[in-house]
Tab-separated table of C-alpha atoms in Angstrom:
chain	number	residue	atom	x	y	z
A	852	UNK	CA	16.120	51.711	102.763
A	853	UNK	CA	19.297	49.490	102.252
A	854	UNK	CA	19.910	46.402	100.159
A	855	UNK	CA	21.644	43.421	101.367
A	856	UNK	CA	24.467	42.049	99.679
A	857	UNK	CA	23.725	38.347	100.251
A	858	UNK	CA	27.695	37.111	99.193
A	859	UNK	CA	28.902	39.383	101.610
A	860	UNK	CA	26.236	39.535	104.337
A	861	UNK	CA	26.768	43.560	104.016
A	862	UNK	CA	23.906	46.235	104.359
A	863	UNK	CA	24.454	48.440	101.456
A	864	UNK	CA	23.106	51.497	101.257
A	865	UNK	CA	20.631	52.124	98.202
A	866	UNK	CA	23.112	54.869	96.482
A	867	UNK	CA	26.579	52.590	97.119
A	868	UNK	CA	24.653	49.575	95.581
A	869	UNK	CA	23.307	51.472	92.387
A	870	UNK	CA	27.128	53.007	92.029
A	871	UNK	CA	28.782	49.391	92.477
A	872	UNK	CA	25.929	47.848	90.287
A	873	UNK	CA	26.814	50.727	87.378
A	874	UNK	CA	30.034	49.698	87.835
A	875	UNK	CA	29.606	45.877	87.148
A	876	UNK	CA	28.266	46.986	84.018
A	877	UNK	CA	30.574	48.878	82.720
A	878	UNK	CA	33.832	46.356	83.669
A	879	UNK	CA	31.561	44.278	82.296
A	880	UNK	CA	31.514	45.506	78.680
A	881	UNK	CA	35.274	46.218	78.471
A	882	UNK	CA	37.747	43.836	76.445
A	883	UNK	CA	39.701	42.941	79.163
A	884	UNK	CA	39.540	39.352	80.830
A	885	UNK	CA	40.349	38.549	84.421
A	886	UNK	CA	43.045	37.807	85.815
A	887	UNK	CA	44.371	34.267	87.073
A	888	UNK	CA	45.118	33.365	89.879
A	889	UNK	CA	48.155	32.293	91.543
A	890	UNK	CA	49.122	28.268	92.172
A	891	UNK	CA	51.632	27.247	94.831
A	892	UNK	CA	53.377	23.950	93.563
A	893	UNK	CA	57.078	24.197	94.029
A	894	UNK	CA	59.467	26.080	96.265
A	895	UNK	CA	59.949	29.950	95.070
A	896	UNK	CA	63.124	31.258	93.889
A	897	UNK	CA	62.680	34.605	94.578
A	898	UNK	CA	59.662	36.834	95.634
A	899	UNK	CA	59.162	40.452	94.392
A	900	UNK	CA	60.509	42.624	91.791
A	901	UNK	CA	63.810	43.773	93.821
A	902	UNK	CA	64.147	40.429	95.527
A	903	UNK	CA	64.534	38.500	92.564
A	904	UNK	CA	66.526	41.225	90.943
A	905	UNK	CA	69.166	41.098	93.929
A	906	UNK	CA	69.306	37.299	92.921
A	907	UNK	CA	69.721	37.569	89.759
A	908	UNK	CA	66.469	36.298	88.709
A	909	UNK	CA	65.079	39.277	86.202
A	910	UNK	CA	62.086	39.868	84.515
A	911	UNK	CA	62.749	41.233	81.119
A	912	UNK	CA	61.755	45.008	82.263
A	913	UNK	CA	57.756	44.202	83.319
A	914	UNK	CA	58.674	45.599	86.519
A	915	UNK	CA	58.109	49.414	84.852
A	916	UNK	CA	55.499	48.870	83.144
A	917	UNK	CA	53.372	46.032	84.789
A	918	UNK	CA	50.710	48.009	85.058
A	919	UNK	CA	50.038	48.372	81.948
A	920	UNK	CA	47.541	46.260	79.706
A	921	UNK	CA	49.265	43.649	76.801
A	922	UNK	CA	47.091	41.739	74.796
A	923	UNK	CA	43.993	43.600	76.819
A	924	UNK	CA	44.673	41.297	79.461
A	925	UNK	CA	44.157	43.161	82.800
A	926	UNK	CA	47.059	45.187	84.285
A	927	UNK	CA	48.771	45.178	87.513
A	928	UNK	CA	49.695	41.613	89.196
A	929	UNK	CA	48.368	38.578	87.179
A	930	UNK	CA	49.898	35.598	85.227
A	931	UNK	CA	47.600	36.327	82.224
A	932	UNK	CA	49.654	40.039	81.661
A	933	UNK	CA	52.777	39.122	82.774
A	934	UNK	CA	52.884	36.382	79.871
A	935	UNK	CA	51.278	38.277	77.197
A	936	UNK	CA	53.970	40.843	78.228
A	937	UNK	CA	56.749	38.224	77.279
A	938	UNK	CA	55.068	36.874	74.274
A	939	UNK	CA	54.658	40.715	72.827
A	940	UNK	CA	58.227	41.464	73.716
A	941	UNK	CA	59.484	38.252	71.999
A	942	UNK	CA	57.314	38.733	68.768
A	943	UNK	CA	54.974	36.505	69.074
A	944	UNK	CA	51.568	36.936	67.582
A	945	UNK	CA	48.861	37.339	69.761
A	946	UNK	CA	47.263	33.932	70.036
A	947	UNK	CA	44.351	34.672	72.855
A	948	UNK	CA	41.235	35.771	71.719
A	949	UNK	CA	39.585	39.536	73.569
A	950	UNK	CA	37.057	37.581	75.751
A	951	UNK	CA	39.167	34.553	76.035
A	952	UNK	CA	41.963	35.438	78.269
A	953	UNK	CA	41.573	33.295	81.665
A	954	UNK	CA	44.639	31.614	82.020
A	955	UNK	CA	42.502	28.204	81.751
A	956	UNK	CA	41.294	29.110	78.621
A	957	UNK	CA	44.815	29.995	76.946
A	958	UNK	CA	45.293	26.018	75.952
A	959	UNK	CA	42.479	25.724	73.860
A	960	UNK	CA	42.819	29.339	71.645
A	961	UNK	CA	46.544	28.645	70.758
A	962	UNK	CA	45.577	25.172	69.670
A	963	UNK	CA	43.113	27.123	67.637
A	964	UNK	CA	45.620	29.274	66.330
A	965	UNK	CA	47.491	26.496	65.165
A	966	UNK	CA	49.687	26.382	67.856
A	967	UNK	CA	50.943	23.075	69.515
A	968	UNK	CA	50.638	22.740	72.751
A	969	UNK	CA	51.627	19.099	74.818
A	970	UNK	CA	53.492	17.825	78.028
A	971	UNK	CA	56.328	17.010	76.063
A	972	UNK	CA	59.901	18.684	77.210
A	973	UNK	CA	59.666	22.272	76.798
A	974	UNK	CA	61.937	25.005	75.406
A	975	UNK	CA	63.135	28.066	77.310
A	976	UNK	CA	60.353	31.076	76.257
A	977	UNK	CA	57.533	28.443	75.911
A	978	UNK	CA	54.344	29.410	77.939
A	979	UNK	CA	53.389	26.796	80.846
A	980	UNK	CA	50.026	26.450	81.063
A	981	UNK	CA	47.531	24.698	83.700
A	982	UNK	CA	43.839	24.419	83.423
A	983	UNK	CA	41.219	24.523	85.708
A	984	UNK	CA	41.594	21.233	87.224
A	985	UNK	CA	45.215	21.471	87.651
A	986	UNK	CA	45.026	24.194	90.267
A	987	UNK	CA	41.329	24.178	91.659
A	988	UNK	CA	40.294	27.340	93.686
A	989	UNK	CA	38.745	29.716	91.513
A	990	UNK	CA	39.266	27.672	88.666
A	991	UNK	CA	40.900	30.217	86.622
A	992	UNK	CA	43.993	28.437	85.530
A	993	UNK	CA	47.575	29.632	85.443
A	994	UNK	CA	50.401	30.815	82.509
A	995	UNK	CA	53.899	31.094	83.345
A	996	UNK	CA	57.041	31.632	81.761
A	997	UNK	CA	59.763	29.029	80.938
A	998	UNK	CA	63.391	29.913	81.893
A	999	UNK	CA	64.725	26.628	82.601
A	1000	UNK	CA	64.362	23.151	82.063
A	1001	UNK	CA	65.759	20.164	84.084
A	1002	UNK	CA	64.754	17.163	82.381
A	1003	UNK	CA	67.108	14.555	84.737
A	1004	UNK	CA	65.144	15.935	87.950
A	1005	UNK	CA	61.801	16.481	85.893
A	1006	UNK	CA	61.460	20.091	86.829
A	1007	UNK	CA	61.437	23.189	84.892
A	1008	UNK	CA	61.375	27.185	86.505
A	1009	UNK	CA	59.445	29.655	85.156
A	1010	UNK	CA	58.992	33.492	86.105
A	1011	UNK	CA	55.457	34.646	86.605
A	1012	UNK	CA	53.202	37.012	88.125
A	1013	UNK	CA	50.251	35.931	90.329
A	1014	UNK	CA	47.061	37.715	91.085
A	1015	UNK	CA	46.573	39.386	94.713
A	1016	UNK	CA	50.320	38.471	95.164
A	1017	UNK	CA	53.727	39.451	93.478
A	1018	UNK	CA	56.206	38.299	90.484
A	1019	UNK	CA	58.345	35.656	91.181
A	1020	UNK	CA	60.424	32.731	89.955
A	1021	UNK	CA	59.515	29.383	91.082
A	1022	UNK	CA	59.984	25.431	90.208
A	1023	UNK	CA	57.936	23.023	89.296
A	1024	UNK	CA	57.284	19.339	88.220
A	1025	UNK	CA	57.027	18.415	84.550
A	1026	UNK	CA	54.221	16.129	84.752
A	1027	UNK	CA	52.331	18.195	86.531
A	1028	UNK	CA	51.312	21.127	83.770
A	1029	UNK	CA	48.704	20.817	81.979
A	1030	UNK	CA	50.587	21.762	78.762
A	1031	UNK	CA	53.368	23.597	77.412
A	1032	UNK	CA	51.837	26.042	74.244
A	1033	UNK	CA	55.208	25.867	72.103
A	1034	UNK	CA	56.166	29.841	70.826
A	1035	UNK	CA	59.693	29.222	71.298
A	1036	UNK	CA	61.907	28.647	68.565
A	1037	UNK	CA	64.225	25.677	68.334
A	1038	UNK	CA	67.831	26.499	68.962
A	1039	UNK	CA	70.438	26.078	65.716
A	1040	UNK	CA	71.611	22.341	66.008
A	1041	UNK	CA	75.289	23.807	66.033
A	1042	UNK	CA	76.285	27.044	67.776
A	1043	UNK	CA	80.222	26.326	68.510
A	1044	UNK	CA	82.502	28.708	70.286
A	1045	UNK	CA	84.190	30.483	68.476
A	1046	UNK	CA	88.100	30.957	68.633
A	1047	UNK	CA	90.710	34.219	67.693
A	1048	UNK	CA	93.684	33.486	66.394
A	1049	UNK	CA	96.719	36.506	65.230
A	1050	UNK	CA	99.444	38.480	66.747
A	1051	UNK	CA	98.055	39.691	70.341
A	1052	UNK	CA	100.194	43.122	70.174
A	1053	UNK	CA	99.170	46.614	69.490
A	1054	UNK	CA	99.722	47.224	65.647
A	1055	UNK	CA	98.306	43.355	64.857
A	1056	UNK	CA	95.810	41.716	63.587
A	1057	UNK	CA	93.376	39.120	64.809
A	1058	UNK	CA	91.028	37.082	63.194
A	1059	UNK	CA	87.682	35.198	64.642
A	1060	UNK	CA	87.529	31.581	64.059
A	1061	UNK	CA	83.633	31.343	64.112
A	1062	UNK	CA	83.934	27.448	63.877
A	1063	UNK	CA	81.128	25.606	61.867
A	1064	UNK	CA	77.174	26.463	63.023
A	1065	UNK	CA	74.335	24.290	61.000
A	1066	UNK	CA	72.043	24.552	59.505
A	1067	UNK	CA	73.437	25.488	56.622
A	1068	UNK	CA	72.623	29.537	55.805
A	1069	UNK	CA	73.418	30.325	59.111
A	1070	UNK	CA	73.824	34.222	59.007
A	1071	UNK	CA	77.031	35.153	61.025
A	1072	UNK	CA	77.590	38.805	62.588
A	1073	UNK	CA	80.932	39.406	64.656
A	1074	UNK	CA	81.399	42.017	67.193
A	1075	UNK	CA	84.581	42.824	68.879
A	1076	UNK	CA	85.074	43.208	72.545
A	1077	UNK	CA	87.634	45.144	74.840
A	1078	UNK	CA	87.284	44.064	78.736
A	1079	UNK	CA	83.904	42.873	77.733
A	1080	UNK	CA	82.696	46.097	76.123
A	1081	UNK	CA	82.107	46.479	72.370
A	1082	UNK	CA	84.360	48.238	70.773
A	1083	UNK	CA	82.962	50.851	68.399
A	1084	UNK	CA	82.983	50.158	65.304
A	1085	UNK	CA	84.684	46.657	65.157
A	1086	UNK	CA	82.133	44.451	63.679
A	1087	UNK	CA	84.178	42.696	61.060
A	1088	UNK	CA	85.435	39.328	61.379
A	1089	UNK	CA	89.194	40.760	61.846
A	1090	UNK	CA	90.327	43.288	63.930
A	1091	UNK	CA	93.235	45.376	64.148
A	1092	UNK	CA	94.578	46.612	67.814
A	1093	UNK	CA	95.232	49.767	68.581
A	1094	UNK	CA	96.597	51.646	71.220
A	1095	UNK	CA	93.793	51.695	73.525
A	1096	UNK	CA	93.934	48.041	73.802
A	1097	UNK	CA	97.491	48.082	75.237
A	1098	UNK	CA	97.119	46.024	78.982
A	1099	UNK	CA	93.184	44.952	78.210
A	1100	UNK	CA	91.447	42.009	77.337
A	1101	UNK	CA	90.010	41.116	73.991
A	1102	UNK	CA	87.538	39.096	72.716
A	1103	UNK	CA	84.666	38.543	69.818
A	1104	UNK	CA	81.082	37.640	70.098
A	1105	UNK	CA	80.028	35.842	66.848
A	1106	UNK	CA	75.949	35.873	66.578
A	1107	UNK	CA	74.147	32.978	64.281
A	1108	UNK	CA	70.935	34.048	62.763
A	1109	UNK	CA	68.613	32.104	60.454
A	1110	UNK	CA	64.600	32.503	60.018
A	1111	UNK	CA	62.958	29.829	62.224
A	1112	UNK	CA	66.029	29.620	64.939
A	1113	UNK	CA	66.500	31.354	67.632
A	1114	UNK	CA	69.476	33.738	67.101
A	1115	UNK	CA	72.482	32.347	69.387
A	1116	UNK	CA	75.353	34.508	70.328
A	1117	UNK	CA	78.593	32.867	71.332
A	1118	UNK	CA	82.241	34.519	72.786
A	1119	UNK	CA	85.317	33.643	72.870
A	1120	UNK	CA	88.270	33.383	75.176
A	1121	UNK	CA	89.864	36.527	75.659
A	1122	UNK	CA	93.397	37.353	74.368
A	1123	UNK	CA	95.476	39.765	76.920
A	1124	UNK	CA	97.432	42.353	75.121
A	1125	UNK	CA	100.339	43.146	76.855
A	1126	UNK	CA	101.024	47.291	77.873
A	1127	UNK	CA	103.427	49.437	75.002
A	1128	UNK	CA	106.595	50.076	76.346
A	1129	UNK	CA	107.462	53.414	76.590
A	1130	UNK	CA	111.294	55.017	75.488
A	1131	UNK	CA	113.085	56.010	79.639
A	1132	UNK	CA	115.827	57.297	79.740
A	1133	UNK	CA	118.083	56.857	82.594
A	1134	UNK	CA	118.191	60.271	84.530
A	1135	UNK	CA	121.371	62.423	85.657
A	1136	UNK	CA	122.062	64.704	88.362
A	1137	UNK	CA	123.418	68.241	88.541
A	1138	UNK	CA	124.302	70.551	90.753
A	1139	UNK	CA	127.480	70.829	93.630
A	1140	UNK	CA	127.615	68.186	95.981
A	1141	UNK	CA	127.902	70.161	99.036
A	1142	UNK	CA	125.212	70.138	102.183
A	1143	UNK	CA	122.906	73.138	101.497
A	1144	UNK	CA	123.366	72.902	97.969
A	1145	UNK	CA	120.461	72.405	95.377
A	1146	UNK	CA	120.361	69.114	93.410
A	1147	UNK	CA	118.456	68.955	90.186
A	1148	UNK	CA	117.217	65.711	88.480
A	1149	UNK	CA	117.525	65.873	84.496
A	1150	UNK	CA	115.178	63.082	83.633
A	1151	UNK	CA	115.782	62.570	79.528
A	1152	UNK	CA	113.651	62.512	76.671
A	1153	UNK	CA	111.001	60.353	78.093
A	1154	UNK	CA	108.343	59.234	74.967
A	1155	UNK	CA	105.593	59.099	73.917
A	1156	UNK	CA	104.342	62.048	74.539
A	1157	UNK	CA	102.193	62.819	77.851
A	1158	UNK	CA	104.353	60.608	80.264
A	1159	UNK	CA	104.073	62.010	83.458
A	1160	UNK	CA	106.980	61.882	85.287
A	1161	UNK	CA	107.484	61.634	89.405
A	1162	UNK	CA	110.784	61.501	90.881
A	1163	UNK	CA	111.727	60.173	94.185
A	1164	UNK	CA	115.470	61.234	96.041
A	1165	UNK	CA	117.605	58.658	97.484
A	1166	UNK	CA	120.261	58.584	100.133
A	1167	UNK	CA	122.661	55.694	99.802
A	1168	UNK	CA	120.084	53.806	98.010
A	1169	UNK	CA	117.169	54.719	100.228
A	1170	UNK	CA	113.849	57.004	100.142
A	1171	UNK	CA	114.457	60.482	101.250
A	1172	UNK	CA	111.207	61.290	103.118
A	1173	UNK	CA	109.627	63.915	101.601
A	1174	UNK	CA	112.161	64.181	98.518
A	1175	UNK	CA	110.115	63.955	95.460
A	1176	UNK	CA	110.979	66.955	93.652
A	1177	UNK	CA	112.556	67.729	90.485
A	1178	UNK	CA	114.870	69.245	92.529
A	1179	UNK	CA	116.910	67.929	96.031
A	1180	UNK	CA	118.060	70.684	98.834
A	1181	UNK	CA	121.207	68.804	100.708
A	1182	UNK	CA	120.906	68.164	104.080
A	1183	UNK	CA	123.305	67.405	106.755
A	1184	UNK	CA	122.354	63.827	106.798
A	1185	UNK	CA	123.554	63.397	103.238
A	1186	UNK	CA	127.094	64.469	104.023
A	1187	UNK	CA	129.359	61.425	103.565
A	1188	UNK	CA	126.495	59.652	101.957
A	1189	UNK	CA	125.966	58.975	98.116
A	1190	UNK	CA	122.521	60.519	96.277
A	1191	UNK	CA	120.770	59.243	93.355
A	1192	UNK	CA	117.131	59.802	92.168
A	1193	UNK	CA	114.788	57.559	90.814
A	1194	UNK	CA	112.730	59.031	88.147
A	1195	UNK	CA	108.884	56.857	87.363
A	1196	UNK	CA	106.617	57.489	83.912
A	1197	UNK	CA	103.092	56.636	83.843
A	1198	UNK	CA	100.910	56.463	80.946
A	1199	UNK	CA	97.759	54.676	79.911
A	1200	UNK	CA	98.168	51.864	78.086
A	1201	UNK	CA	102.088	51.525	78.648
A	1202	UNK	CA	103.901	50.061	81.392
A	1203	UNK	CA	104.943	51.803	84.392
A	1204	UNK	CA	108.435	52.290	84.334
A	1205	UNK	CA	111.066	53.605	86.559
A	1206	UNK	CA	114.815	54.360	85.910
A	1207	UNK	CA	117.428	55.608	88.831
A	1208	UNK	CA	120.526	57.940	87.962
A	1209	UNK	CA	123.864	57.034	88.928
A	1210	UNK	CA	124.989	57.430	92.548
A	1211	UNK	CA	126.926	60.628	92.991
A	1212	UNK	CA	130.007	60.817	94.757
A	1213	UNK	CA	130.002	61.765	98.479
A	1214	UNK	CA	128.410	64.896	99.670
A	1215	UNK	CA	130.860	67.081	101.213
C-alpha cells in the first residue's frame, strides 16, 4: 500500500512516509526557526564567499563557520544566521526570541526588547529588516547587514546570506526596507587625525599629536607603527627610534574609546626616516704593478660592524669582467692602463655605500 503525498503528487511508500512523518516531528520540536528567504532588489556586489573576498567585500569570518547555529537560528545559508552571526560577534544581546526567528518576525521582538527600529538613515552595523509584505513569496521576510550608507543616492549595501542561494553584498533603496532595528552605536562626534611631530632620525624622539576627540572622557590608546606594522611594544604616546627604523616609514594609530561610542581608530601620516650612514673608508691597493702580478684591495676599517663588503676591479675607470675579488691577477690588457677598485658596504638599515681607491700608476 502507498500514500500519496498530495503537495507533491508523489506515491510514497508506507515506510518512507512514516520515516519523513517522524521526522516532521522531531524538526518540529527543536528551538530552531526557519530560515528566510532571499529578496532580489538591487544589483549584487559580489556573489559567494571567494568572489566577494577577491573584491574586497568580506564577511567578518562567517565563511568558516556558517554552518554553525547563532542565536539557534538554523545553520548553513540563510539571512536569519548570517545576522545573528554579526550581532553575536559585535556584542549585541540577543534580541529574537527561540520560536521567533523568521526574518519577518525580527521587527516586532527587538521593538519588544526595547530596541528602536524605523526607516530613518541608518548606521553602519544596524540590521535591515523587511517584513512579509516587503518581499512576498514565502512571506518569510529578510535581515541583512549594513555596511554602507549613501544618503545623496538613497541607497545603502548590506552583506547577507540568502536561503537556497549564497552570501553576498548587494544595494538597495532606502525607502524600500521595512525598518532599520538600530544595534549600532553612534560614532564619537569628533575623531580627528592625528599628527607626529619630533626629530625623524634614529636616536629621536617623536611625539603623537592626537588632536581634540569629543565627547569629553574620550579614552585615548596610541600604538606605534613601522611600514604599517606595530611595533612591539610602542604603545605610548612618544616614541623613540631605533635602529631598525633606519630607511622605513613611521606612523601612530591613536584609538578613542568611550562607553556608548563606537571605538574609532585614526593614523597618521607617516614620517620617513632616512638610512644611518655607515663609517667607508676609501680603499688602497697593493701589490707590483706588473702583468701577471697579484693585486690586493685593502678596503679600511669599514663600521658598524657586519658590513659586508664586495669589491669590483677597474681598468682605466671601467668594470673588469669578472674582477670582483679581494684580490686582482694582471692581465695583458692592463699593461699601459691604470687600475683602481671600487670597494661597496651593505647593511640593513644604512645606506649603501661605495668608495674607489686611487688609480695606480701604469701597469708595466
Amino acid at each position: 500500500m502507498t500514500i500519496v503525498d498530495r503537495r507533491a503528487g508523489i506515491r510514497l511508500p508506507r515506510a518512507l512516509a512514516a520515516l519523513l512523518a517522524t521526522l516532521a516531528l522531531v524538526v518540529s520540536s527543536l528551538v530552531f526557526v526557519a530560515p528566510a528567504q532571499a529578496i532580489t532588489w538591487g544589483p549584487k556586489l559580489c556573489d559567494g564567499f571567494a568572489a566577494c573576498a577577491a573584491k574586497g567585500y568580506g564577511n567578518a569570518g562567517y565563511q568558516s563557520v556558517y554552518k554553525q547555529s547563532f542565536w539557534n537560528m538554523y545553520g548553513g545559508h540563510n539571512c536569519t544566521n548570517y545576522v545573528a552571526y554579526r550581532m553575536q560577534k559585535a556584542g549585541i544581546p540577543r534580541f529574537v526570541r527561540v520560536g521567533y526567528g523568521n526574518a519577518y518576525q525580527w521587527g516586532a521582538e527587538a521593538k519588544a526588547a526595547g530596541l528602536a527600529v524605523d526607516k530613518g538613515t541608518p548606521r553602519v552595523g544596524d540590521v535591515a529588516w523587511w517584513d512579509r509584505a516587503a518581499i512576498g513569496g514565502s512571506g518569510l521576510g529578510h535581515v541583512a547587514y549594513v555596511e554602507k550608507v549613501d544618503v545623496a543616492a538613497g541607497t545603502f549595501t548590506v552583506s547577507e546570506d540568502n536561503y537556497s542561494s549564497d552570501f553576498d553584498w548587494r544595494v538597495y533603496r532606502l525607502s524600500e526596507v521595512s525598518g532599520f532595528i538600530r544595534v549600532a552605536k553612534p560614532s564619537l562626534p569628533a575623531s580627528p587625525i592625528p599628527t607626529v611631530s619630533g626629530s625623524a632620525v634614529v636616536g629621536g624622539t617623536l611625539t603623537a599629536r592626537p588632536g581634540t576627540w569629543a565627547p569629553t572622557g574620550v579614552a585615548l590608546t596610541y600604538r606605534w607603527l613601522r611600514n604599517g606594522a606595530a611595533i612591539s611594544g610602542a604603545t605610548k604616546s612618544t616614541y623613540r627610534l631605533v635602529t631598525a627604523d633606519a630607511g622605513t616609514k613611521v606612523s601612530v594609530q591613536v584609538t578613542g574609546a568611550k562607553a556608548g561610542y563606537t571605538t574609532t581608530t585614526r593614523r597618521s601620516a607617516a614620517v620617513s626616516v632616512p638610512l644611518l650612514a655607515m663609517t667607508a673608508p676609501v680603499p688602497t691597493i697593493t701589490g707590483t704593478l706588473r702583468v701577471g702580478s697579484t693585486l690586493t684591495a685593502n678596503p679600511g676599517a669599514w663600521a658598524p660592524s657586519g658590513v659586508v663588503l664586495t669589491y669590483q676591479w677597474l681598468r682605466a675607470g671601467q668594470p673588469i669582467s669578472g674582477a670582483t675579488a679581494r684580490t686582482y691577477k694582471l692581465a695583458a690588457a692592463d699593461k699601459g692602463k691604470a687600475v683602481s677598485v671600487r670597494v661597496t658596504g651593505k647593511k640593513a638599515n644604512y645606506a649603501t655605500t661605495a668608495r674607489t681607491s686611487k688609480a695606480t700608476a701604469a701597469i708595466r
